[in-house]
């Protein structure tokens, strides 16, 4: 019987000088503060290292003065919530004052790009009528301690509007443990022991949930305190039964279990008619409705009102993708559409647009980028995914040649404006390799070596998702034409990743379609010849790691049978661990 994982929510309170502004010690932002210049970079680096999503509760004043910091958190795949305006004494405020702060704070966060923030009360304690006020401003997740519930650890619905409370307990707060614990204050040496005990307690409870509260000024800047949190996070990341989650994902899971409808659209802002220009374009639809996207595009002059055909395109694991006549609209999902909790920042759409523009002629043309709503509009390209042909057992060597040319062209792209190390970690290293390493300890050293090499090599533009489903083949002309789709994982890294990624897919198809195995092996040889100087041992090890990832990771091949799964697992382990083919039959 499989034991449910323990969900650990890493949460961080405070950003910048907001508290000092309330106390009269500051009146303006200062990026040189130790919590901003030392604490945040350290903590973000730690989260990147273990691939953990987190929830940051920031004051509205800080969001107003540091919008770039909020956007950086979102781009890394983290959630952002509100933590008062200047960290007020929340329980001492009147209802009118709390309502004003909520409206002001939510407005500041939305200006910085947070569409639907969560909330944690400054000081941690909710007032009895807060749930109604939070619902009024469209907040649907809270991580405070409600009145009379200081020891509750399970999520709960606080009112009829869908506000889900995901509480914490005081011993899980670094500042409380160090400064406010009246009986036994913690030290940096024993904090990891205490938080390990909290994890063990969570393992014994039905909710299997632990919410940790870290303050960048307390546990990010001082060396000893940071070392304590670093030790905790690394140890928890190494536990096979620990899964890092955001507050919003826990709330969404609770709603699903309780059959509570997902929150509706955020409340409209009440403004006089004359505030809005009559030609303001419409906002995008909340879902995949092609007619809603038609209105959005017509309002921006990108298509005509009669544009067609209109349809939702398949394969949208990481994004909503809709065709409207001559264009395709793409909006990234924060939570990817897989059976596991896999989250990534929606700001990755901007990096994708940058990469596509650099790859002009190889990728669809970028027609429009909506920064406010994080929408990419690109030209619709004729063709069918190469994956469909390969799964049907058809291997056209002329198309193989074009695919090899596309792989070669990607390697020659300029690296200007492309970094993407964080996105590569969030979308590949963590869900593909660290996820497996946690659950298969015998593979952890080899997978850790693969991750280290990939993370430390930054020489070429890498597509990062060069699979047959993202290679669109147009065979209507005298020669086949290949267009490369989905550039959201594009980054500067090791070019062998794209090579091995493609080889792993070709091998998987050969196992799935044995009758086409010889043709697929010839295709693999052509692809491999794109980089004849690549270290063969490294190519094999990385291909093996990718085969294991596609059988045991978060993004698994959907067409495998039990027999083909076993074959890929066997070959993947042999290549990863020994760089050898298990039956002495090489594929390329």
Coordinates of C-alpha atoms in Angstrom, one line a residue:
X1 CA 0.0 0.0 0.0
X2 CA 1.4 3.4 -1.0
X3 CA 1.6 6.0 1.7
X4 CA 0.3 9.5 0.9
X5 CA 3.2 12.0 0.8
X6 CA 3.5 14.6 3.5
X7 CA 2.8 18.0 2.0
X8 CA 5.3 20.7 3.2
X9 CA 4.4 24.3 2.5
X10 CA 7.4 26.5 2.6
X11 CA 6.1 30.0 3.3
X12 CA 8.0 33.3 3.7
X13 CA 6.8 36.5 5.4
X14 CA 7.9 40.1 4.8
X15 CA 9.5 41.9 1.9
X16 CA 11.6 44.9 2.4
X17 CA 11.2 47.9 4.7
X18 CA 7.4 47.8 5.2
X19 CA 7.6 47.1 9.0
X20 CA 10.2 49.8 9.5
X21 CA 7.9 52.3 7.7
X22 CA 5.1 51.5 10.2
X23 CA 7.6 51.9 13.1
X24 CA 8.9 55.2 11.8
X25 CA 12.4 53.8 11.2
X26 CA 12.2 54.2 7.4
X27 CA 10.2 56.2 4.8
X28 CA 11.5 54.9 1.5
X29 CA 12.5 51.6 -0.1
X30 CA 16.2 50.5 0.2
X31 CA 17.3 47.5 -1.9
X32 CA 20.6 47.4 0.1
X33 CA 18.8 46.0 3.1
X34 CA 20.3 42.7 4.2
X35 CA 17.0 40.9 3.9
X36 CA 16.7 42.0 0.2
X37 CA 20.4 41.9 -0.8
X38 CA 21.4 38.7 1.2
X39 CA 18.4 36.9 2.6
X40 CA 16.2 36.7 -0.5
X41 CA 18.9 35.6 -2.9
X42 CA 20.1 32.9 -0.5
X43 CA 16.6 31.6 0.1
X44 CA 15.6 31.7 -3.6
X45 CA 18.8 29.9 -4.5
X46 CA 18.0 27.2 -1.9
X47 CA 14.5 26.8 -3.4
X48 CA 15.9 26.5 -6.9
X49 CA 18.4 23.9 -5.7
X50 CA 15.8 21.5 -4.4
X51 CA 13.1 22.5 -6.9
X52 CA 10.6 23.6 -4.3
X53 CA 7.6 25.9 -5.0
X54 CA 6.9 28.3 -2.2
X55 CA 4.4 31.0 -1.1
X56 CA 5.7 34.5 -0.3
X57 CA 3.5 36.8 1.8
X58 CA 4.5 40.4 1.1
X59 CA 3.2 43.7 2.4
X60 CA 1.3 45.9 -0.1
X61 CA 3.7 48.8 0.5
X62 CA 6.6 46.5 -0.6
X63 CA 4.7 45.3 -3.6
X64 CA 4.1 48.9 -4.7
X65 CA 7.8 49.8 -4.3
X66 CA 9.4 46.5 -5.5
X67 CA 7.1 45.2 -8.3
X68 CA 10.2 43.7 -10.0
X69 CA 10.8 41.5 -7.0
X70 CA 7.2 40.3 -7.1
X71 CA 7.5 39.5 -10.8
X72 CA 10.8 37.6 -10.1
X73 CA 9.0 35.4 -7.6
X74 CA 6.2 34.7 -10.0
X75 CA 8.7 33.9 -12.8
X76 CA 10.4 31.3 -10.6
X77 CA 7.1 29.5 -10.1
X78 CA 6.3 30.7 -6.6
X79 CA 2.9 32.1 -5.3
X80 CA 2.6 35.5 -3.8
X81 CA 0.1 36.6 -1.1
X82 CA -0.7 39.7 0.9
X83 CA 0.7 40.4 4.4
X84 CA -1.0 43.7 5.3
X85 CA 0.2 47.1 4.0
X86 CA 3.0 47.9 6.4
X87 CA 2.7 44.9 8.7
X88 CA 0.1 46.4 11.0
X89 CA -1.0 45.1 14.4
X90 CA -3.8 43.4 12.6
X91 CA -6.1 42.4 15.5
X92 CA -6.0 45.9 16.8
X93 CA -7.4 47.5 13.6
X94 CA -11.0 48.4 13.0
X95 CA -13.0 46.7 10.3
X96 CA -12.8 49.9 8.2
X97 CA -9.0 49.9 8.4
X98 CA -8.6 46.3 7.6
X99 CA -11.0 46.6 4.6
X100 CA -9.0 49.6 3.3
X101 CA -5.7 47.7 3.7
X102 CA -7.1 44.7 1.9
X103 CA -8.3 46.7 -1.1
X104 CA -5.0 48.7 -1.3
X105 CA -2.8 45.7 -0.9
X106 CA -4.6 43.6 -3.5
X107 CA -4.5 46.5 -5.9
X108 CA -0.7 46.8 -5.4
X109 CA -0.1 43.1 -5.9
X110 CA -2.3 43.0 -9.0
X111 CA -0.3 45.9 -10.5
X112 CA 2.8 43.8 -9.9
X113 CA 1.3 40.8 -11.8
X114 CA -0.4 38.8 -9.0
X115 CA -3.9 38.0 -10.3
X116 CA -5.4 36.3 -7.3
X117 CA -3.2 36.7 -4.1
X118 CA -3.6 34.6 -1.0
X119 CA -3.5 36.2 2.5
X120 CA -1.7 35.8 5.8
X121 CA -2.6 38.3 8.5
X122 CA 0.3 40.4 9.9
X123 CA 1.1 38.8 13.2
X124 CA -0.6 35.6 12.0
X125 CA -4.0 36.0 13.7
X126 CA -7.3 36.5 11.9
X127 CA -10.2 38.6 13.2
X128 CA -13.6 37.0 13.2
X129 CA -15.0 39.0 10.3
X130 CA -11.9 38.8 8.2
X131 CA -13.3 35.9 6.0
X132 CA -16.1 38.2 4.7
X133 CA -13.6 41.0 4.0
X134 CA -11.2 38.6 2.2
X135 CA -14.1 37.3 0.1
X136 CA -15.0 40.9 -0.8
X137 CA -11.6 41.5 -2.4
X138 CA -11.5 38.1 -4.2
X139 CA -9.0 36.4 -1.9
X140 CA -9.8 32.6 -1.8
X141 CA -6.9 31.2 0.2
X142 CA -5.7 32.2 3.7
X143 CA -2.8 30.9 5.8
X144 CA -3.4 32.6 9.1
X145 CA -4.6 31.2 12.5
X146 CA -8.3 31.8 12.9
X147 CA -9.7 32.8 16.3
X148 CA -9.8 29.8 18.6
X149 CA -7.9 27.5 16.3
X150 CA -4.3 27.9 17.3
X151 CA -3.6 24.2 17.2
X152 CA -5.6 23.2 14.2
X153 CA -3.5 21.7 11.4
X154 CA -6.1 20.7 8.8
X155 CA -7.4 23.0 6.0
X156 CA -11.0 24.3 6.6
X157 CA -13.6 26.4 4.8
X158 CA -14.1 29.7 6.7
X159 CA -17.2 31.0 5.0
X160 CA -19.7 30.2 2.3
X161 CA -17.8 32.1 -0.5
X162 CA -15.0 29.4 -0.8
X163 CA -12.3 30.9 1.4
X164 CA -10.0 28.0 2.4
X165 CA -7.8 28.4 5.4
X166 CA -4.5 26.5 5.4
X167 CA -3.2 27.1 9.0
X168 CA 0.2 27.0 10.6
X169 CA 1.2 26.4 14.2
X170 CA 3.5 28.6 16.2
X171 CA 6.4 26.1 16.6
X172 CA 6.7 26.1 12.8
X173 CA 7.6 29.8 12.7
X174 CA 11.3 30.7 12.9
X175 CA 10.8 34.1 14.6
X176 CA 8.5 32.5 17.2
X177 CA 10.9 29.7 17.9
X178 CA 13.9 32.1 18.3
X179 CA 12.3 35.1 20.0
X180 CA 8.8 34.4 21.3
X181 CA 8.8 30.9 22.7
X182 CA 8.6 31.7 26.4
X183 CA 9.6 28.3 27.7
X184 CA 12.3 27.1 25.5
X185 CA 13.8 29.5 22.8
X186 CA 15.4 27.7 19.9
X187 CA 19.0 28.1 18.6
X188 CA 20.1 27.7 15.0
X189 CA 21.7 24.4 16.1
X190 CA 18.5 22.8 17.4
X191 CA 15.9 24.4 15.1
X192 CA 16.4 21.6 12.4
X193 CA 15.7 19.0 15.2
X194 CA 12.5 20.7 16.2
X195 CA 11.2 21.1 12.7
X196 CA 12.1 17.4 11.9
X197 CA 9.9 16.6 14.9
X198 CA 7.1 18.6 13.4
X199 CA 7.5 16.6 10.2
X200 CA 7.3 13.4 12.1
X201 CA 4.1 14.6 13.8
X202 CA 2.6 15.4 10.4
X203 CA 3.4 11.9 9.2
X204 CA 1.2 10.6 12.0
X205 CA -1.7 12.8 11.3
X206 CA -4.4 12.2 8.7
X207 CA -3.9 15.6 7.1
X208 CA -0.2 14.9 6.5
X209 CA 0.4 18.6 6.2
X210 CA 3.2 20.9 7.6
X211 CA 3.3 24.7 7.0
X212 CA 6.7 26.3 7.8
X213 CA 7.0 30.0 8.2
X214 CA 10.4 31.6 7.5
X215 CA 11.3 35.3 7.6
X216 CA 14.1 36.4 5.2
X217 CA 15.4 38.9 7.8
X218 CA 15.5 36.2 10.5
X219 CA 16.6 33.1 8.6
X220 CA 18.0 34.5 5.3
X221 CA 20.5 37.1 6.3
X222 CA 22.3 35.8 9.5
X223 CA 24.7 32.9 8.6
X224 CA 23.8 30.5 11.4
X225 CA 20.1 30.9 11.0
X226 CA 20.3 30.5 7.2
X227 CA 22.4 27.4 7.7
X228 CA 19.6 26.0 9.9
X229 CA 16.9 26.5 7.3
X230 CA 19.1 25.3 4.5
X231 CA 19.7 22.1 6.5
X232 CA 15.9 21.6 7.0
X233 CA 15.0 22.2 3.4
X234 CA 17.7 19.9 2.1
X235 CA 16.9 17.1 4.5
X236 CA 13.2 17.4 3.7
X237 CA 13.9 17.4 0.0
X238 CA 15.8 14.1 0.4
X239 CA 12.8 12.4 2.1
X240 CA 10.9 10.2 -0.4
X241 CA 7.6 10.9 1.3
X242 CA 7.9 14.7 1.3
X243 CA 6.3 16.8 -1.4
X244 CA 6.7 20.6 -1.4
X245 CA 3.4 22.4 -2.1
X246 CA 2.1 26.0 -2.2
X247 CA -0.8 27.2 -0.1
X248 CA -2.9 27.6 -3.2
X249 CA -2.3 24.0 -4.3
X250 CA -3.3 22.7 -0.8
X251 CA -6.5 24.8 -0.9
X252 CA -7.3 23.6 -4.4
X253 CA -6.8 20.0 -3.3
X254 CA -9.2 20.6 -0.3
X255 CA -11.8 22.1 -2.6
X256 CA -11.6 19.0 -4.8
X257 CA -12.0 16.6 -1.9
X258 CA -15.0 18.6 -0.5
X259 CA -16.6 19.1 -3.9
X260 CA -16.4 22.8 -3.4
X261 CA -16.5 24.7 -6.8
X262 CA -13.3 26.5 -7.9
X263 CA -13.3 30.2 -7.3
X264 CA -15.1 32.3 -10.0
X265 CA -13.6 35.3 -11.7
X266 CA -12.1 37.9 -9.4
X267 CA -14.6 40.7 -8.4
X268 CA -14.9 43.5 -10.9
X269 CA -13.6 46.9 -9.8
X270 CA -16.4 49.3 -9.3
X271 CA -15.5 52.4 -11.3
X272 CA -17.6 55.1 -13.1
X273 CA -18.1 54.5 -16.8
X274 CA -16.0 57.5 -17.8
X275 CA -12.9 55.9 -16.3
X276 CA -12.6 53.4 -19.1
X277 CA -11.9 54.4 -22.7
X278 CA -14.7 53.1 -25.0
X279 CA -12.2 51.3 -27.2
X280 CA -10.6 49.3 -24.3
X281 CA -10.0 45.8 -25.7
X282 CA -11.8 43.0 -23.9
X283 CA -10.0 40.8 -21.4
X284 CA -9.2 37.2 -22.3
X285 CA -11.7 34.5 -21.4
X286 CA -11.3 32.5 -18.2
X287 CA -11.0 29.2 -20.1
X288 CA -10.4 27.8 -23.6
X289 CA -13.6 29.2 -25.2
X290 CA -12.6 29.8 -28.8
X291 CA -15.4 32.4 -29.2
X292 CA -14.2 34.3 -26.2
X293 CA -10.7 34.3 -27.7
X294 CA -12.2 35.6 -30.9
X295 CA -13.6 38.6 -29.1
X296 CA -10.2 39.2 -27.4
X297 CA -8.3 39.1 -30.7
X298 CA -10.8 41.2 -32.6
X299 CA -10.6 43.8 -29.9
X300 CA -6.8 44.0 -30.5
X301 CA -7.1 44.1 -34.3
X302 CA -5.3 40.7 -34.7
X303 CA -8.1 38.9 -36.6
X304 CA -11.3 39.7 -38.4
X305 CA -14.7 39.1 -36.7
X306 CA -15.4 36.2 -39.1
X307 CA -12.0 34.5 -38.5
X308 CA -12.2 30.7 -38.6
X309 CA -11.8 27.8 -38.0
X310 CA -11.8 28.0 -34.3
X311 CA -10.8 25.1 -32.0
X312 CA -8.9 24.1 -28.9
X313 CA -5.7 22.4 -29.9
X314 CA -4.6 19.2 -28.2
X315 CA -1.5 18.7 -26.1
X316 CA -2.0 21.6 -23.8
X317 CA -0.3 20.1 -20.7
X318 CA 1.5 23.3 -19.8
X319 CA -0.7 25.8 -21.5
X320 CA -4.1 26.5 -22.9
X321 CA -3.7 26.6 -26.7
X322 CA -6.5 27.7 -29.0
X323 CA -6.6 28.3 -32.7
X324 CA -8.6 31.2 -34.1
X325 CA -8.3 31.3 -37.8
X326 CA -4.8 32.5 -38.8
X327 CA -3.5 32.7 -35.3
X328 CA -2.9 30.5 -32.3
X329 CA -3.4 31.9 -28.7
X330 CA -1.3 30.4 -25.9
X331 CA -1.7 31.1 -22.2
X332 CA 0.5 29.1 -19.7
X333 CA -1.0 27.2 -16.9
X334 CA 0.5 27.7 -13.4
X335 CA -0.4 24.1 -12.5
X336 CA 0.5 21.8 -15.3
X337 CA -2.2 19.4 -16.4
X338 CA -0.6 16.1 -15.1
X339 CA -1.7 13.8 -12.3
X340 CA 1.0 15.3 -10.0
X341 CA 1.4 18.7 -8.4
X342 CA 3.7 20.4 -10.9
X343 CA 3.7 24.2 -10.9
X344 CA 5.6 26.8 -12.8
X345 CA 5.6 30.6 -13.2
X346 CA 3.2 31.8 -15.9
X347 CA 5.7 34.6 -16.7
X348 CA 7.6 32.0 -18.7
X349 CA 5.5 33.0 -21.7
X350 CA 7.7 36.1 -22.1
X351 CA 10.8 34.0 -22.3
X352 CA 9.1 31.8 -24.9
X353 CA 8.3 34.8 -27.0
X354 CA 11.9 36.0 -26.8
X355 CA 13.2 32.6 -27.9
X356 CA 10.7 32.4 -30.8
X357 CA 11.7 35.8 -32.1
X358 CA 15.4 34.7 -32.1
X359 CA 14.4 31.5 -33.9
X360 CA 12.6 33.4 -36.7
X361 CA 11.9 31.0 -39.6
X362 CA 12.3 28.0 -37.4
X363 CA 9.5 28.8 -35.0
X364 CA 6.0 30.3 -35.7
X365 CA 6.1 34.1 -36.0
X366 CA 5.2 36.0 -32.8
X367 CA 2.4 38.4 -33.5
X368 CA 1.5 39.8 -30.1
X369 CA 2.5 39.5 -26.4
X370 CA 0.0 40.6 -23.8
X371 CA 2.1 41.3 -20.7
X372 CA -0.8 42.1 -18.4
X373 CA -2.7 38.8 -19.1
X374 CA 0.4 36.7 -20.0
X375 CA -0.9 35.7 -23.4
X376 CA 1.1 34.9 -26.5
X377 CA -0.4 35.2 -30.0
X378 CA 1.5 33.4 -32.8
X379 CA 0.9 32.6 -36.4
X380 CA -0.9 29.4 -37.1
X381 CA 1.3 26.9 -39.0
X382 CA -0.1 24.2 -41.3
X383 CA 1.1 20.7 -40.7
X384 CA 0.7 17.6 -38.4
X385 CA 2.9 16.7 -35.4
X386 CA 5.7 14.3 -36.3
X387 CA 4.6 12.3 -33.3
X388 CA 1.4 11.2 -35.0
X389 CA 3.4 9.8 -38.0
X390 CA 5.9 8.0 -35.8
X391 CA 3.2 6.4 -33.6
X392 CA 1.6 5.2 -36.8
X393 CA 4.9 3.5 -37.8
X394 CA 5.7 5.9 -40.6
X395 CA 9.3 7.1 -40.7
X396 CA 9.9 9.4 -43.7
X397 CA 13.7 9.8 -44.0
X398 CA 13.3 13.1 -45.8
X399 CA 11.5 14.5 -42.7
X400 CA 14.2 13.0 -40.5
X401 CA 16.7 15.0 -42.4
X402 CA 14.7 18.2 -41.8
X403 CA 14.5 17.4 -38.1
X404 CA 18.2 17.0 -38.0
X405 CA 18.6 20.4 -39.7
X406 CA 16.3 21.9 -37.1
X407 CA 18.4 20.5 -34.3
X408 CA 21.5 21.9 -35.9
X409 CA 19.9 25.3 -36.4
X410 CA 18.8 25.6 -32.7
X411 CA 22.5 25.1 -31.6
X412 CA 23.5 28.0 -33.8
X413 CA 21.0 30.5 -32.4
X414 CA 22.5 33.5 -30.6
X415 CA 22.2 33.4 -26.8
X416 CA 21.2 37.1 -26.5
X417 CA 18.3 37.6 -24.1
X418 CA 18.0 33.9 -23.2
X419 CA 18.9 32.6 -19.8
X420 CA 16.2 30.3 -18.4
X421 CA 18.2 28.4 -15.8
X422 CA 15.4 28.7 -13.3
X423 CA 12.7 27.6 -15.9
X424 CA 14.9 24.6 -16.9
X425 CA 15.1 23.6 -13.2
X426 CA 11.4 24.0 -12.6
X427 CA 10.2 22.3 -15.8
X428 CA 12.9 19.7 -16.4
X429 CA 15.5 19.1 -13.7
X430 CA 13.1 18.8 -10.8
X431 CA 10.1 17.0 -12.3
X432 CA 12.2 14.8 -14.5
X433 CA 15.2 13.9 -12.4
X434 CA 14.9 14.9 -8.7
X435 CA 11.3 13.6 -8.6
X436 CA 12.6 10.1 -9.6
X437 CA 15.7 10.4 -7.4
X438 CA 13.5 10.9 -4.3
X439 CA 11.5 7.8 -5.1
X440 CA 14.3 5.5 -6.3
X441 CA 17.3 6.1 -4.0
X442 CA 19.5 3.6 -5.9
X443 CA 19.3 6.0 -8.9
X444 CA 19.9 9.2 -6.9
X445 CA 23.7 9.4 -7.3
X446 CA 23.6 8.9 -11.0
X447 CA 20.7 11.3 -11.5
X448 CA 22.4 13.9 -9.2
X449 CA 25.5 13.7 -11.5
X450 CA 23.3 14.3 -14.5
X451 CA 21.6 17.3 -12.9
X452 CA 25.0 18.8 -11.8
X453 CA 26.4 18.5 -15.3
X454 CA 23.3 20.0 -17.0
X455 CA 23.1 22.8 -14.5
X456 CA 26.8 23.7 -14.8
X457 CA 27.0 23.7 -18.7
X458 CA 25.8 26.9 -20.3
X459 CA 27.2 27.1 -23.8
X460 CA 24.4 26.9 -26.4
X461 CA 20.7 27.7 -26.8
X462 CA 18.8 24.6 -25.9
X463 CA 15.1 24.1 -26.8
X464 CA 14.4 21.9 -23.8
X465 CA 11.3 20.2 -25.2
X466 CA 12.4 18.9 -28.6
X467 CA 10.0 16.0 -28.8
X468 CA 8.2 14.8 -31.9
X469 CA 4.9 16.4 -30.6
X470 CA 6.6 19.8 -30.9
X471 CA 7.9 19.2 -34.5
X472 CA 5.2 20.2 -36.9
X473 CA 5.6 18.7 -40.4
X474 CA 4.1 20.3 -43.5
X475 CA 4.4 17.9 -46.4
X476 CA 2.3 19.8 -48.9
X477 CA 5.3 21.3 -50.8
X478 CA 8.0 19.6 -52.9
X479 CA 10.0 19.1 -49.7
X480 CA 8.8 18.6 -46.2
X481 CA 9.1 21.6 -43.9
X482 CA 9.5 21.3 -40.1
X483 CA 8.4 24.0 -37.7
X484 CA 9.5 23.9 -34.0
X485 CA 6.8 24.6 -31.4
X486 CA 6.7 25.2 -27.7
X487 CA 9.8 27.2 -26.7
X488 CA 8.9 27.8 -23.0
X489 CA 11.8 25.7 -21.7
X490 CA 14.4 27.4 -24.0
X491 CA 17.5 28.3 -22.1
X492 CA 21.3 28.5 -22.4
X493 CA 22.7 25.1 -21.4
X494 CA 24.1 21.8 -22.7
X495 CA 23.2 21.2 -26.3
X496 CA 23.4 17.4 -25.7
X497 CA 20.1 17.7 -23.8
X498 CA 18.2 18.4 -27.0
X499 CA 20.0 15.6 -28.8
X500 CA 19.3 13.1 -26.0
X501 CA 15.8 14.3 -25.6
X502 CA 15.0 13.5 -29.3
X503 CA 16.9 10.2 -29.2
X504 CA 15.0 9.1 -26.1
X505 CA 11.7 9.7 -27.9
X506 CA 12.8 7.8 -31.1
X507 CA 13.8 4.8 -29.0
X508 CA 10.5 4.9 -27.1
X509 CA 8.6 4.9 -30.4
X510 CA 10.7 2.0 -31.6
X511 CA 9.8 -0.1 -28.5
X512 CA 6.1 0.9 -29.0
X513 CA 6.2 0.1 -32.8
X514 CA 8.6 -2.8 -33.2
X515 CA 7.8 -3.1 -36.9
X516 CA 9.3 0.4 -37.5
X517 CA 12.3 -0.1 -35.2
X518 CA 14.8 -0.4 -38.0
X519 CA 13.6 2.8 -39.6
X520 CA 13.6 4.6 -36.3
X521 CA 17.1 3.4 -35.6
X522 CA 18.2 4.9 -38.9
X523 CA 16.5 8.1 -37.9
X524 CA 18.4 8.1 -34.6
X525 CA 21.7 7.6 -36.4
X526 CA 20.9 10.7 -38.5
X527 CA 20.0 12.8 -35.5
X528 CA 23.1 11.5 -33.6
X529 CA 25.3 12.6 -36.5
X530 CA 24.3 16.3 -35.9
X531 CA 26.9 16.3 -33.1
X532 CA 29.5 13.6 -33.8
X533 CA 31.9 15.1 -31.3
X534 CA 29.6 14.8 -28.4
X535 CA 30.9 12.4 -25.7
X536 CA 29.1 9.1 -26.4
X537 CA 29.1 8.1 -22.8
X538 CA 27.4 11.3 -21.8
X539 CA 24.8 11.0 -24.6
X540 CA 24.0 7.5 -23.4
X541 CA 23.8 8.5 -19.8
X542 CA 21.5 11.5 -20.5
X543 CA 19.3 9.4 -22.8
X544 CA 19.0 6.8 -20.1
X545 CA 18.1 9.4 -17.5
X546 CA 15.4 10.8 -19.9
X547 CA 14.0 7.3 -20.5
X548 CA 13.7 6.8 -16.7
X549 CA 12.1 10.3 -16.4
X550 CA 9.5 9.4 -19.0
X551 CA 8.6 6.2 -17.2
X552 CA 8.8 7.3 -13.6
X553 CA 8.8 11.1 -13.5
X554 CA 6.0 13.7 -13.5
X555 CA 5.7 13.7 -17.4
X556 CA 5.2 10.1 -18.4
X557 CA 4.7 8.8 -21.9
X558 CA 1.0 8.1 -22.3
X559 CA 1.2 5.4 -25.0
X560 CA 3.3 2.8 -23.1
X561 CA 2.1 -0.7 -22.5
X562 CA 3.2 -2.7 -19.5
X563 CA 5.7 -4.5 -21.7
X564 CA 7.1 -1.4 -23.3
X565 CA 7.3 0.3 -19.9
X566 CA 9.5 -2.5 -18.7
X567 CA 11.7 -2.4 -21.7
X568 CA 12.3 1.4 -21.4
X569 CA 12.9 1.1 -17.7
X570 CA 15.5 -1.7 -18.3
X571 CA 17.3 0.2 -21.1
X572 CA 17.1 3.5 -19.2
X573 CA 18.8 2.1 -16.1
X574 CA 21.5 0.4 -18.1
X575 CA 22.3 3.5 -20.0
X576 CA 22.2 5.8 -17.0
X577 CA 24.2 3.6 -14.7
X578 CA 26.7 2.0 -17.1
X579 CA 26.3 3.8 -20.4
X580 CA 25.8 0.4 -22.0
X581 CA 22.9 -1.2 -23.9
X582 CA 21.6 -4.2 -21.8
X583 CA 21.5 -6.7 -24.7
X584 CA 24.5 -5.4 -26.7
X585 CA 22.1 -4.0 -29.4
X586 CA 22.8 -0.3 -29.9
X587 CA 20.1 1.9 -31.2
X588 CA 22.1 4.5 -33.1

